[in-house]
């Protein structure tokens, strides 16, 4: 480079609004390493004499030809090109909708009841403050500052961790595949509710078995008969039907077999779920998968079409949809609560939900359940929060958003507990059984217990329609973010794909639909359970611990706090110390403890009495490990490239200086522009008052 060129560059840079005196352009660097080709597409850190500037490379050139070197600054992607939220309300609602999902309704109330009632809120809120909230805020700030998806951002913090984001996307892919199956089920039940009589309200349907049981119908039977085969059957005939010859009396069959031990009773709602919707037979298993359930396949196709339609224009279209999908569930929850608390037995159910069992605080499982519940509820380490925040303006107060969303998420979980247990209390009184006997968590609560409960309500189809529509919107919100994370990763890998949104969004949804089709087989429910059991379990916790260690210790909280400060986000001294402590100490420590507890508590997959075969559990472990395996190639590639280039190992753990300085200057400009706007508005208001 000639002196004239250098002088020209210096003059040009002197005109730049660069507030960081340490910023250096790749043009200023005397690049002596012939293996380095380009600063475009940042991958690893340059030698020490380059002032720790990290740049990506396209290819490695070993020819030694200096003329072939192309040292370029990475191109700045304007917000309009990458996409941006229309307003901050859309970002806030999208994050809240992502965090508040189906698990808030079907998992939290059951875990709270199982783990000591109101006492469970103590470890739950402690884990929120010391682990989940700090990580939630960390990911929002990270995505907002660098404005990159998870597959790109971690390589900028430290090249050796470049593969971390791909591991997160792998988990997201597995979860998105089976999560849309839940949405398909919700569509099925929503359509089934558009009737005057719910098919799961009685045992008189073609899909019901002789074991279908309704407690209120059994009250019609005398002491010498029992309810079986949809009628009152004499004890003698019942014993013979069970393979025992005759009966001694009303309580015992021949051979002193107690009649009660022969019962294999199943609720009509459970038979509707398994035998009608899923079309499962008695011999259905992973070794006998059966044929395709075309009705369910149609609902799955509809689910993916809805996702595609809402994401076809990226955050521009998704941001409009969340105004309905994020707020509608709250309307339904309020309606269900108002109806629930007016039912007989509701207060008894709520008491069971909140009644404190202080001895539970001494149980390790209670603390582990609290940590896993709040962690999976807020959804860090999936890459979704980073993706949503990457479409933000850099001057957005993501600290405020993180705190409000975390509180809204926890509040929604508690509120949903009141709704669910008020209905369950009513159901228990109707069946004349303790509340504990009707309580169930997860899929059983959403598709068996609650559907049974709504059949006891007046105008039950309306309440069923509202409940499953609420589940539908809760599921779609989370699915939008997961699929958008995968699409954003493709765009960040190859920005030119943004010009082909229809093809990319449609292609991703088509692949998701095809991969989800096996779960529409008659035995597909077991594939669903297998994915749910392994896809987002311990491997996600490994990625989460790695992420928080990367930001807290490798990248460093000092750098990270400065990035946040440059975005115009101000915190008090005490709050700043809290964030640093949680990022460096409490979050990695607590998540590591949860990880160890999860591995120690591992059990092979099962569904009811059906134990999954060894090959299925082996497949599950392969699914879990896959999200860790994808991390290794890119990490090894970075380290190997650094070795070939003669770089010290420490450069693999040094952030990209060039990209960080560019982001810093853009953040400062954005925050300054915001301050100027606020000052201008203040001056105008004062002028109007005068």
XYZ file of C-alpha atoms in Angstrom:
690
model
C 0.000 0.000 0.000
C 1.468 3.391 -0.990
C 1.933 6.318 1.382
C -0.646 8.207 -0.640
C -3.208 5.456 -0.048
C -2.393 5.305 3.654
C -2.754 9.067 3.941
C -6.066 8.919 2.125
C -7.356 6.201 4.462
C -6.276 8.156 7.520
C -8.074 11.243 6.255
C -11.218 9.213 5.567
C -11.170 7.633 9.015
C -10.664 10.983 10.699
C -14.062 11.960 9.353
C -15.776 8.931 10.871
C -17.786 9.292 14.052
C -15.756 6.692 15.925
C -15.926 7.174 19.676
C -13.787 4.219 20.592
C -10.154 5.252 20.254
C -9.029 1.660 20.148
C -10.967 0.889 16.967
C -8.748 -0.247 14.119
C -9.662 -1.083 10.578
C -8.386 -4.178 8.842
C -7.042 -1.764 6.210
C -4.540 -0.441 8.732
C -3.059 -3.801 9.496
C 0.091 -5.145 7.924
C -1.119 -8.660 7.310
C 1.942 -10.885 7.018
C 0.290 -14.264 7.310
C -0.278 -15.659 3.845
C -2.892 -18.084 5.094
C -5.259 -15.266 5.995
C -7.377 -14.224 3.100
C -10.282 -12.000 4.054
C -11.851 -10.205 6.980
C -15.217 -10.896 5.436
C -17.262 -13.563 7.231
C -15.504 -13.402 10.568
C -14.048 -16.618 11.981
C -10.886 -16.301 13.983
C -8.628 -13.786 15.624
C -5.652 -12.330 13.834
C -2.149 -12.308 15.320
C -1.333 -10.232 18.358
C 0.142 -7.357 16.344
C -3.319 -6.766 14.874
C -4.587 -5.515 18.228
C -6.880 -8.510 18.688
C -8.987 -7.660 15.666
C -11.061 -10.765 14.831
C -12.238 -11.296 11.289
C -13.911 -14.060 9.359
C -12.347 -15.669 6.338
C -13.822 -17.220 3.242
C -11.012 -19.538 2.246
C -7.494 -20.338 3.299
C -4.855 -19.364 0.741
C -1.593 -21.223 1.066
C 0.060 -19.902 -2.109
C 1.911 -17.113 -0.393
C 0.862 -14.671 -3.099
C 0.357 -11.320 -1.391
C -1.518 -9.988 -4.382
C -4.229 -12.560 -3.751
C -4.960 -11.171 -0.274
C -8.243 -9.324 0.036
C -8.374 -7.586 3.406
C -11.825 -6.112 3.719
C -14.017 -4.698 6.419
C -17.150 -6.773 6.946
C -20.080 -5.270 5.140
C -22.562 -3.529 7.375
C -26.051 -4.915 7.078
C -28.600 -2.174 7.404
C -31.637 -2.735 9.598
C -33.988 -2.399 6.631
C -32.159 -5.173 4.787
C -32.051 -7.608 7.688
C -35.489 -6.710 8.950
C -36.627 -4.959 12.100
C -39.606 -4.888 14.400
C -42.156 -2.289 13.333
C -42.296 -1.109 16.945
C -41.022 -2.263 20.313
C -44.454 -3.450 21.426
C -44.282 -6.211 18.805
C -40.903 -7.334 20.131
C -42.175 -7.320 23.709
C -45.294 -9.308 22.825
C -43.277 -11.781 20.747
C -40.872 -12.438 23.622
C -43.727 -12.745 26.091
C -45.603 -15.086 23.757
C -42.461 -17.197 23.332
C -41.933 -17.453 27.090
C -45.592 -18.001 28.004
C -46.352 -21.319 26.343
C -48.294 -24.508 26.804
C -46.055 -25.543 29.712
C -47.399 -22.668 31.809
C -50.843 -24.265 31.629
C -50.180 -27.997 31.701
C -46.878 -28.364 33.553
C -46.488 -25.643 36.205
C -49.790 -26.237 38.086
C -49.049 -29.954 38.390
C -45.440 -29.414 39.520
C -46.567 -26.833 42.056
C -49.155 -29.258 43.465
C -46.702 -32.193 43.486
C -43.873 -30.240 45.131
C -45.523 -28.752 48.174
C -48.125 -26.338 46.847
C -47.375 -22.723 47.773
C -43.982 -23.766 49.165
C -42.888 -24.556 45.608
C -43.021 -20.841 44.812
C -40.025 -20.226 47.104
C -37.472 -22.306 45.152
C -39.238 -21.326 41.915
C -38.727 -17.585 42.482
C -35.190 -18.099 43.814
C -34.247 -20.000 40.665
C -35.871 -17.276 38.606
C -33.751 -14.586 40.260
C -30.442 -16.456 40.338
C -30.456 -18.318 37.022
C -33.347 -17.965 34.575
C -33.804 -14.174 34.546
C -30.071 -13.367 34.226
C -29.751 -15.751 31.287
C -32.914 -14.386 29.712
C -31.557 -10.835 29.896
C -28.113 -11.940 28.749
C -29.471 -13.431 25.536
C -31.649 -10.411 24.769
C -28.696 -8.054 25.227
C -26.401 -10.293 23.207
C -28.745 -10.532 20.244
C -29.623 -6.842 20.339
C -26.022 -5.631 20.464
C -24.589 -7.823 17.712
C -27.829 -8.151 15.696
C -26.941 -11.678 14.672
C -28.616 -15.047 15.093
C -27.247 -17.756 17.413
C -25.309 -19.498 14.641
C -23.147 -16.392 14.121
C -23.001 -14.484 17.369
C -20.994 -16.914 19.520
C -18.171 -17.127 16.991
C -17.769 -13.370 17.397
C -17.400 -13.661 21.159
C -14.743 -16.369 20.886
C -13.949 -18.296 17.683
C -13.529 -21.574 19.566
C -17.234 -21.408 20.496
C -18.439 -20.868 16.956
C -20.341 -24.168 16.916
C -22.343 -23.420 20.076
C -25.160 -21.698 18.207
C -25.503 -24.614 15.816
C -26.029 -26.927 18.780
C -28.848 -24.672 19.982
C -30.417 -24.676 16.534
C -30.215 -28.470 16.464
C -32.220 -28.646 19.717
C -34.670 -26.093 18.311
C -35.104 -28.170 15.160
C -35.961 -31.343 17.100
C -38.367 -29.507 19.395
C -40.055 -27.630 16.528
C -40.725 -30.916 14.726
C -42.686 -32.489 17.565
C -44.050 -29.255 19.034
C -46.149 -28.667 15.932
C -47.697 -32.089 16.487
C -49.137 -30.724 19.749
C -50.568 -27.815 17.767
C -52.071 -30.340 15.330
C -53.764 -32.077 18.275
C -55.097 -28.722 19.476
C -56.504 -28.072 15.985
C -58.169 -31.509 16.064
C -59.845 -30.860 19.431
C -60.823 -27.334 18.415
C -62.667 -28.681 15.381
C -64.168 -31.484 17.489
C -65.590 -28.856 19.861
C -67.712 -27.353 17.076
C -70.649 -29.569 17.938
C -73.590 -29.710 20.327
C -72.301 -32.852 22.052
C -68.673 -33.703 22.861
C -67.735 -37.223 21.784
C -65.602 -37.807 24.865
C -68.510 -37.135 27.235
C -69.785 -40.742 27.321
C -68.926 -44.357 26.496
C -71.439 -44.915 23.702
C -69.098 -44.348 20.766
C -67.660 -46.883 18.319
C -64.142 -46.317 19.589
C -64.993 -47.021 23.230
C -63.977 -50.332 24.772
C -65.836 -52.350 27.423
C -63.407 -50.845 29.976
C -64.669 -47.307 29.344
C -65.813 -46.039 32.720
C -67.945 -43.149 33.954
C -68.167 -42.822 37.773
C -71.535 -41.072 37.622
C -72.988 -43.958 35.581
C -71.563 -46.538 37.982
C -73.746 -45.056 40.722
C -76.745 -46.590 38.970
C -75.477 -50.135 39.643
C -76.475 -52.111 42.711
C -74.052 -53.898 45.017
C -74.143 -57.143 43.012
C -73.119 -55.494 39.735
C -70.445 -53.196 38.373
C -70.225 -50.790 35.468
C -68.645 -52.534 32.498
C -69.276 -52.606 28.759
C -71.323 -49.418 29.059
C -73.903 -51.039 31.336
C -74.379 -52.503 34.792
C -72.948 -56.035 34.622
C -73.407 -58.696 37.276
C -70.304 -59.581 39.252
C -70.523 -63.194 38.080
C -70.498 -62.259 34.389
C -67.798 -59.658 35.023
C -65.536 -62.261 36.664
C -66.038 -64.648 33.737
C -65.230 -61.856 31.261
C -61.974 -61.338 33.132
C -61.065 -65.019 32.875
C -62.165 -66.059 36.372
C -64.898 -68.678 36.592
C -67.752 -67.202 38.565
C -68.028 -65.142 41.726
C -68.169 -65.907 45.421
C -69.919 -62.696 46.409
C -70.183 -59.057 45.364
C -66.541 -58.332 46.185
C -64.684 -61.547 45.268
C -64.437 -63.867 42.285
C -63.651 -67.552 42.603
C -60.152 -68.178 43.917
C -60.462 -65.254 46.335
C -59.677 -62.774 43.575
C -60.801 -59.301 44.619
C -63.071 -57.740 42.013
C -61.426 -54.342 42.370
C -58.083 -55.784 41.217
C -59.618 -56.839 37.893
C -60.622 -53.320 36.881
C -58.854 -51.802 33.885
C -60.980 -48.702 33.772
C -60.292 -45.949 31.271
C -62.065 -42.607 30.992
C -63.916 -41.832 27.743
C -61.660 -38.784 27.271
C -58.544 -40.978 27.342
C -60.065 -43.402 24.844
C -61.048 -40.496 22.617
C -57.480 -39.197 22.711
C -55.755 -42.505 22.039
C -58.275 -44.597 20.125
C -60.121 -41.931 18.125
C -57.706 -39.088 17.513
C -54.453 -41.109 17.501
C -56.136 -44.329 16.202
C -54.036 -46.473 18.547
C -54.888 -50.156 18.951
C -54.163 -52.560 21.781
C -51.094 -53.883 19.947
C -49.750 -50.502 18.846
C -46.100 -50.022 19.770
C -42.809 -48.850 18.306
C -42.504 -52.298 16.719
C -46.039 -52.095 15.295
C -46.439 -48.514 14.059
C -49.523 -49.121 11.905
C -50.733 -46.936 9.054
C -50.978 -43.194 8.528
C -53.610 -41.277 10.473
C -54.707 -39.012 7.618
C -56.953 -36.813 9.752
C -54.058 -36.023 12.050
C -51.736 -35.582 9.070
C -54.188 -33.012 7.707
C -54.146 -31.126 11.014
C -50.339 -31.222 11.007
C -50.306 -29.821 7.470
C -52.683 -27.061 8.573
C -50.383 -26.262 11.510
C -47.381 -25.804 9.237
C -49.416 -23.763 6.742
C -50.438 -21.390 9.545
C -46.809 -21.098 10.689
C -45.673 -20.410 7.129
C -48.368 -17.776 6.558
C -47.436 -15.941 9.760
C -43.673 -15.993 9.062
C -43.722 -15.411 5.319
C -42.518 -11.818 5.761
C -40.359 -12.458 8.799
C -40.815 -10.295 11.860
C -42.941 -7.875 9.863
C -45.773 -10.399 9.582
C -45.097 -12.295 12.833
C -45.162 -9.010 14.762
C -48.731 -8.358 13.623
C -49.967 -11.846 14.498
C -48.733 -11.742 18.118
C -51.122 -8.915 18.935
C -53.795 -11.622 18.882
C -51.934 -14.815 19.774
C -50.132 -13.265 22.775
C -53.174 -11.568 24.312
C -56.027 -13.940 23.494
C -54.890 -16.636 26.000
C -55.221 -14.127 28.842
C -58.803 -13.376 27.860
C -59.616 -17.089 27.881
C -57.850 -17.645 31.213
C -59.868 -14.839 32.802
C -63.129 -16.290 31.435
C -62.202 -19.786 32.651
C -61.264 -18.487 36.092
C -64.513 -16.539 36.466
C -66.439 -19.647 35.505
C -64.241 -21.965 37.568
C -64.434 -20.161 40.920
C -68.231 -20.094 40.729
C -68.412 -23.901 40.552
C -68.962 -26.092 43.629
C -65.715 -27.603 44.882
C -63.517 -24.926 43.233
C -62.133 -23.632 46.526
C -61.145 -27.143 47.550
C -59.162 -27.497 44.336
C -57.412 -24.154 44.805
C -56.560 -25.132 48.377
C -54.878 -28.295 47.102
C -52.943 -26.159 44.620
C -51.593 -23.724 47.216
C -51.605 -25.684 50.495
C -47.994 -25.493 51.741
C -46.045 -28.598 52.663
C -42.955 -27.110 54.285
C -41.105 -30.434 54.499
C -40.837 -30.429 50.697
C -38.272 -27.612 50.882
C -35.735 -30.156 52.129
C -36.137 -32.285 49.000
C -33.535 -31.899 46.251
C -36.126 -32.926 43.660
C -38.274 -29.903 44.530
C -35.405 -27.523 43.822
C -34.518 -29.382 40.637
C -38.130 -29.237 39.450
C -38.255 -25.515 40.228
C -35.102 -24.838 38.227
C -36.144 -26.930 35.230
C -39.651 -25.467 35.189
C -38.578 -21.824 35.108
C -35.639 -22.532 32.791
C -37.694 -24.344 30.169
C -40.525 -21.872 30.564
C -38.468 -18.769 29.768
C -36.670 -20.671 27.013
C -33.005 -19.572 27.042
C -30.345 -21.644 25.206
C -32.744 -22.472 22.361
C -31.512 -19.477 20.357
C -35.009 -18.006 20.110
C -34.394 -15.041 22.413
C -31.198 -14.112 20.585
C -33.084 -14.300 17.295
C -35.951 -12.089 18.464
C -33.603 -9.496 19.969
C -31.420 -9.433 16.844
C -34.251 -7.615 15.033
C -34.332 -4.889 17.705
C -33.073 -1.350 17.562
C -29.842 -1.135 19.505
C -31.205 1.530 21.830
C -34.087 -0.603 23.095
C -34.163 -1.111 26.872
C -33.991 -4.904 26.830
C -33.228 -4.944 30.570
C -36.680 -3.572 31.309
C -38.223 -6.003 28.842
C -36.436 -8.994 30.374
C -37.644 -8.224 33.905
C -41.236 -7.524 32.855
C -41.480 -10.619 30.648
C -40.005 -12.876 33.346
C -42.494 -11.552 35.896
C -45.367 -11.874 33.417
C -44.332 -15.451 32.679
C -44.269 -16.461 36.346
C -47.484 -14.600 37.059
C -49.204 -16.360 34.172
C -48.092 -19.757 35.497
C -49.549 -19.029 38.939
C -52.729 -17.583 37.446
C -53.137 -20.672 35.224
C -52.776 -22.803 38.364
C -55.818 -21.117 39.893
C -57.764 -21.677 36.664
C -56.862 -25.359 36.295
C -57.326 -26.337 39.953
C -60.633 -24.530 40.313
C -61.956 -26.761 37.508
C -60.265 -29.874 38.926
C -61.796 -29.189 42.338
C -65.217 -29.079 40.733
C -64.473 -32.298 38.833
C -63.340 -34.062 42.009
C -66.562 -33.105 43.783
C -68.645 -34.297 40.835
C -66.864 -37.670 40.897
C -66.849 -37.784 44.697
C -63.111 -38.456 44.858
C -60.186 -36.528 46.409
C -58.622 -33.805 44.243
C -55.331 -35.721 44.198
C -56.984 -38.522 42.199
C -57.924 -36.272 39.272
C -54.685 -34.314 39.081
C -52.353 -35.095 36.214
C -49.636 -33.128 34.451
C -48.441 -32.661 30.890
C -50.344 -34.101 27.944
C -52.719 -35.976 30.246
C -53.914 -32.725 31.822
C -54.462 -30.935 28.514
C -56.026 -33.740 26.472
C -57.584 -36.084 29.050
C -58.267 -34.499 32.445
C -59.382 -31.054 31.315
C -61.572 -32.351 28.454
C -63.242 -34.594 31.045
C -63.760 -31.609 33.312
C -65.412 -29.430 30.662
C -68.000 -32.152 29.991
C -69.319 -31.439 33.489
C -69.925 -27.772 32.653
C -73.103 -26.343 31.167
C -72.704 -25.594 27.440
C -69.512 -27.677 27.489
C -68.649 -27.341 23.744
C -68.140 -23.599 24.169
C -65.734 -24.032 27.078
C -63.940 -26.807 25.219
C -63.571 -24.597 22.150
C -62.178 -21.725 24.229
C -59.711 -23.953 26.075
C -58.272 -25.620 22.979
C -58.164 -22.359 21.067
C -56.116 -20.989 23.945
C -53.752 -23.996 23.752
C -53.543 -23.444 20.015
C -52.447 -19.825 20.317
C -50.030 -20.597 23.167
C -48.393 -23.296 21.057
C -48.245 -21.239 17.882
C -46.459 -18.378 19.642
C -43.594 -20.602 20.745
C -43.522 -22.368 17.380
C -43.239 -19.050 15.528
C -40.049 -18.182 17.404
C -38.453 -21.608 16.983
C -39.087 -21.717 13.240
C -38.030 -18.080 12.853
C -34.747 -18.971 14.602
C -34.053 -21.645 11.984
C -34.967 -19.302 9.126
C -32.857 -16.456 10.524
C -29.896 -18.827 10.777
C -30.196 -19.534 7.042
C -30.403 -15.821 6.278
C -27.356 -15.051 8.417
C -25.405 -17.831 6.728
C -26.269 -16.515 3.293
C -27.873 -13.033 3.325
C -28.821 -13.283 -0.357
C -31.530 -15.768 0.680
C -33.527 -12.886 2.160
C -34.631 -12.085 -1.375
C -36.284 -15.528 -1.550
C -38.433 -15.415 1.562
C -41.324 -17.372 0.088
C -39.058 -20.207 -1.019
C -37.035 -20.338 2.224
C -39.970 -20.099 4.640
C -42.016 -22.529 2.557
C -39.077 -24.931 2.279
C -38.385 -24.933 6.031
C -42.063 -25.549 6.820
C -42.291 -28.305 4.197
C -39.272 -30.095 5.661
C -40.742 -29.722 9.154
C -44.030 -31.219 7.965
C -42.336 -34.193 6.299
C -40.188 -34.888 9.374
C -43.287 -34.726 11.572
C -45.329 -37.151 9.440
C -43.999 -40.294 11.207
C -45.696 -38.986 14.358
C -48.984 -39.192 12.450
C -48.723 -42.971 12.231
C -50.921 -45.001 14.566
C -47.880 -45.560 16.769
C -46.520 -42.072 16.164
C -47.440 -41.029 19.685
C -44.516 -43.085 20.964
C -42.167 -41.229 18.599
C -43.549 -37.993 20.036
C -42.860 -39.172 23.584
C -39.341 -40.244 22.566
C -38.516 -36.820 21.113
C -40.051 -35.025 24.081
C -38.071 -37.271 26.456
C -34.648 -36.732 24.899
C -34.520 -33.760 22.480
C -34.409 -30.893 24.963
C -33.226 -32.602 28.118
C -29.675 -32.721 29.499
C -28.027 -31.682 26.210
C -29.798 -28.315 26.344
C -28.453 -27.778 29.860
C -24.916 -28.521 28.628
C -25.324 -25.837 25.949
C -26.763 -23.398 28.500
C -23.864 -23.871 30.922
C -21.378 -23.451 28.063
C -23.103 -20.277 26.910
C -23.131 -18.585 30.298
C -19.491 -19.542 30.944
C -18.566 -18.120 27.548
C -20.228 -14.777 28.228
C -19.361 -14.527 31.927
C -15.756 -15.720 31.866
C -14.349 -15.947 28.326
C -15.904 -12.886 26.734
C -16.017 -11.292 30.174
C -18.651 -9.390 32.084
C -16.643 -6.170 31.783
C -16.893 -6.257 27.995
C -20.516 -7.309 28.173
C -21.453 -4.545 30.614
C -19.757 -2.022 28.349
C -21.731 -3.327 25.382
C -24.941 -2.866 27.365
C -23.860 0.613 28.476
C -23.129 1.623 24.898
C -26.703 0.691 23.963
C -27.866 3.380 26.375
C -29.046 0.950 29.071
C -28.211 2.305 32.512
C -28.235 0.360 35.766
C -27.540 1.226 39.379
C -24.380 0.024 41.056
C -26.201 -2.632 43.059
C -28.156 -3.930 40.081
C -24.978 -4.104 38.044
C -23.308 -6.171 40.776
C -26.322 -8.467 40.789
C -26.049 -9.110 37.043
C -22.305 -9.748 37.257
C -22.702 -12.146 40.187
C -25.428 -14.134 38.477
C -23.633 -14.299 35.108
C -20.344 -15.400 36.620
C -21.348 -17.453 39.654
C -24.952 -18.370 40.427
C -26.278 -19.145 36.936
C -23.483 -21.508 35.803
C -23.369 -23.117 39.260
C -27.112 -23.742 39.543
C -27.459 -24.945 35.962
C -24.541 -27.310 36.498
C -26.257 -28.721 39.576
C -29.487 -29.200 37.615
C -27.517 -30.903 34.842
C -25.907 -33.343 37.278
C -29.254 -34.034 38.966
C -30.890 -34.637 35.579
C -28.238 -37.159 34.564
C -28.373 -38.927 37.934
C -32.154 -39.091 37.782
C -32.201 -40.478 34.234
C -34.766 -43.161 33.465
C -35.427 -44.921 30.151
C -38.375 -43.559 28.199
C -41.804 -44.962 28.955
C -45.450 -44.125 28.409
C -47.800 -45.482 31.025
C -47.103 -49.196 31.352
C -45.320 -49.365 28.005
C -41.536 -49.497 28.361
C -39.621 -48.355 25.298
C -37.289 -50.974 23.759
C -33.523 -50.579 24.068
C -33.107 -49.550 20.430
C -35.589 -46.692 20.959
C -33.694 -45.399 23.988
C -30.479 -45.692 21.983
C -32.100 -43.584 19.263
C -33.157 -41.090 21.926
C -29.607 -40.779 23.204
C -28.483 -40.220 19.626
C -31.000 -37.379 19.285
C -29.799 -35.818 22.550
C -26.121 -36.133 21.646
C -26.653 -34.791 18.112
C -26.988 -31.230 19.420
C -23.552 -31.556 21.027
C -21.937 -33.337 18.090
C -22.754 -30.486 15.671
C -20.758 -28.129 17.891
C -17.497 -30.007 17.362
C -16.796 -29.648 13.596
C -16.805 -25.842 13.575
C -14.895 -25.648 16.849
C -12.248 -28.049 15.548
C -12.118 -26.181 12.253
C -11.411 -22.882 14.009
C -8.699 -24.366 16.191
C -7.107 -26.214 13.282
C -7.159 -23.097 11.098
C -5.552 -21.142 13.919
C -2.819 -23.780 14.267
C -2.122 -23.745 10.526
C -1.917 -19.960 10.630
C 0.585 -20.022 13.489
C -1.786 -18.254 15.847
C -1.447 -18.656 19.610
C -4.211 -20.670 21.223
C -5.372 -17.635 23.189
C -6.648 -16.030 19.980
C -9.342 -18.703 19.833
C -10.858 -17.166 22.961
C -10.595 -13.503 21.955
C -13.611 -11.604 20.579
C -13.793 -10.072 17.122
C -12.526 -6.562 17.811
C -13.572 -5.156 14.463
C -17.152 -6.351 14.640
C -17.495 -5.335 18.273
C -16.212 -1.831 17.609
C -18.552 -1.487 14.654
C -21.496 -2.602 16.782
C -20.349 -0.269 19.576
C -20.339 2.770 17.337
C -23.727 1.913 15.885
C -25.107 1.400 19.395
C -23.708 4.729 20.574
C -25.194 6.505 17.583
C -28.576 4.876 18.192
C -28.615 5.707 21.913
C -27.406 9.250 21.272
C -30.083 9.730 18.658
C -32.638 8.535 21.184
C -31.337 10.937 23.834
C -31.459 13.807 21.338
C -35.059 12.912 20.521
C -36.019 12.816 24.220
C -34.296 16.158 24.818
C -36.064 17.651 21.801
C -39.448 16.446 23.052
C -38.698 17.804 26.534
C -37.771 21.206 25.103
C -40.968 21.269 23.042
C -43.069 20.411 26.087
C -41.427 23.133 28.133
C -41.984 25.581 25.309
C -45.667 24.640 25.134
C -46.029 25.105 28.890
C -44.466 28.538 28.676
